[in-house]
């Protein structure tokens, strides 16, 4: 066998693209090509998930990077266990976001969508979609996502469009759809209603204006109130007070004169008003405030909408204000209020203002006619599924969020005043006045057969196609659907997504799945963590603390991105990180590369042996690998990705590299030819199994190395994952080698503290041990690992030999002879200084922990951290005292 050369330096750019192309071309991402599992038989179990579709005109951000990393890790693990796995990719047409991109492009050319007309505008939008689609698809591939590209879907493709239309009409037929006036979030710039999740609330500096309204029939008497939006007084239809507020008991039932509009409006009593806030009087503007509208409905008050869809004041206001935008109207109204002596004063405040997530314009509450889904009947089914245990959240605390939202659900506004999206399949007849909902395009009224019909101009909320995602991507288009993918792969296994869309997507998908397929769309819901910077602040472009995951891939590689994110993503805890954090994954991938390179470059002249005899150290590493496989399985099955990553890191870096590879040097460098072949054969087998263990989280580098091994022939991603087997667990080997490790660690620590160079051999005497036979059998290994030149092992001994420092551990006493190697006087002085320093440090920590205020008020993890530091300091103090005593 010849030596195998890996590149000297780990450079993921040299092989990641090549490896991904091999995976894709092999068909290994497809469920039809699933290999046999680790148990040696084909598994009928399957593991299915769909990618939360990113906006087609967007780019991957770090949150996407986290989600895709976790999804790729879990699907690779289950694929290697022999399950039939499918991960469906796709993108979202993102109605308002994509339309905004196209409108901005047109604006640069001095045009608007109206210059093109609806049909031409949609054609242009499809062009933009196609251009951007390749960008985000390449990014998904670049991070290593093992998705089945042949099953890629788009929320506006033909199949999903048929599914959307069928669901709309089915809801209409079941009386779960209606059209009515409602107060919606309105973006005047985009000219459309927005769902609550499309509104970003930001703390904004503003003013609170204190005004007074004249009481009708009581000259000189006024009622005082305050508002942050003085221009909306033109839409007031009442003022309200609390029914038990004694200050205003005599005012209830009277009327006041609305300033500037000179209208009489009533004074109503309602418990919505807080007696303790402000003056205790609230102006009621039903068409521009959701709370005001609820009050208005209770008191049968009129609703006056003062805005046009473009955000200009309309004909419902006095003529002088018509056509003004909100900002200019506010200035004009304030000026006139001051002139009319209705203005009292103003104060600076900071309050949360809603902004459009796309164009960042201020959102206006706007009364308009929209389509709605009746959500309560759907929510009751979804709550029932959760209560029956058909839906499980990880972490479980998110179930409270789900339950609260379902129990307090409001009807869903699904219409959007856009051109890009699923057009509402309803036609209005100008002759009979009726409307028709249809699964196919109509050219005549289904009621009177008149051809004088017009389709609803609005489109459906983007979420209306997304809530069908788990089953529509499997080919479901209607209730009679019978496609192979739907039969084989629905319901899916798990949904992995962010907490911010539990309301708007997760819950709705559960409702849709139950309503249209009779099954919950997935069993598990894993909620990903929020990524913050090192200071705990949310990452954002405006703060300058965010970064593109593609930059991480460029600098460190895709494996570093995935492994680092998995390593840091503890369930239920935010991830605090910066770009430097990804060095963790890069260093680990580099360690895997260098360790493998060392092994492969020492194959010259070696011959592989079948079923080689195992030494105790070999049995130990197989047992450690076996235990790690069990821990990894437990972690993956409970979505504890950080525990899986920590286990993988600890096993490979510590057990395999630091101990086992070092131990094999004894056989490979100094053994006979037969022993070298035996040791090499075992080492290559352990390396191959170790690469399988790491593959889900370090996919590229392990695949590249695995392809070079002389003892492998298949793709690593299709190989069997190491499965725990009790036969491979050796309690004796673990105990014996654990004993050896403790001894070696103590000797190494002492060498370091005495500043004895690694190449300097030392003399060691070991006594009072019941492991004498084991140590004698493995004396060459002990000498190699601890840098021992002369070793003596005795069953018992009285007293400490001169010139030595004593070490004690579980089942042994060791004496390290240092007198002839170091300057004892100088070393003793060093230890005494360190002892004084450690005692002072321990004293300070003890005082801190004795402070009841600190223990009570500090975060629990900080208090526990200080206790751990104190314990470590006390142990080191005890050790230094022992060292100094031995040097007397």
PDB file of N, CA and C in Angstrom, residues 278 288 356 520 636:
ATOM      1  N   UNK A 278     -53.283  59.768  31.651  1.00  0.00           N
ATOM      2  CA  UNK A 278     -53.535  61.079  31.079  1.00  0.00           C
ATOM      3  C   UNK A 278     -54.675  61.802  31.776  1.00  0.00           C
ATOM      4  N   UNK A 288     -59.288  54.536  12.135  1.00  0.00           N
ATOM      5  CA  UNK A 288     -57.826  54.636  12.133  1.00  0.00           C
ATOM      6  C   UNK A 288     -57.172  54.167  13.422  1.00  0.00           C
ATOM      7  N   UNK A 356     -43.456  49.551   7.470  1.00  0.00           N
ATOM      8  CA  UNK A 356     -43.504  48.493   6.465  1.00  0.00           C
ATOM      9  C   UNK A 356     -42.158  47.776   6.443  1.00  0.00           C
ATOM     10  N   UNK A 520     -52.137  16.218  10.737  1.00  0.00           N
ATOM     11  CA  UNK A 520     -51.184  17.274  11.062  1.00  0.00           C
ATOM     12  C   UNK A 520     -50.011  17.172  10.090  1.00  0.00           C
ATOM     13  N   UNK A 636     -29.377  13.683  18.768  1.00  0.00           N
ATOM     14  CA  UNK A 636     -30.092  13.948  17.515  1.00  0.00           C
ATOM     15  C   UNK A 636     -31.592  13.684  17.654  1.00  0.00           C
TER      16      UNK A 636
END
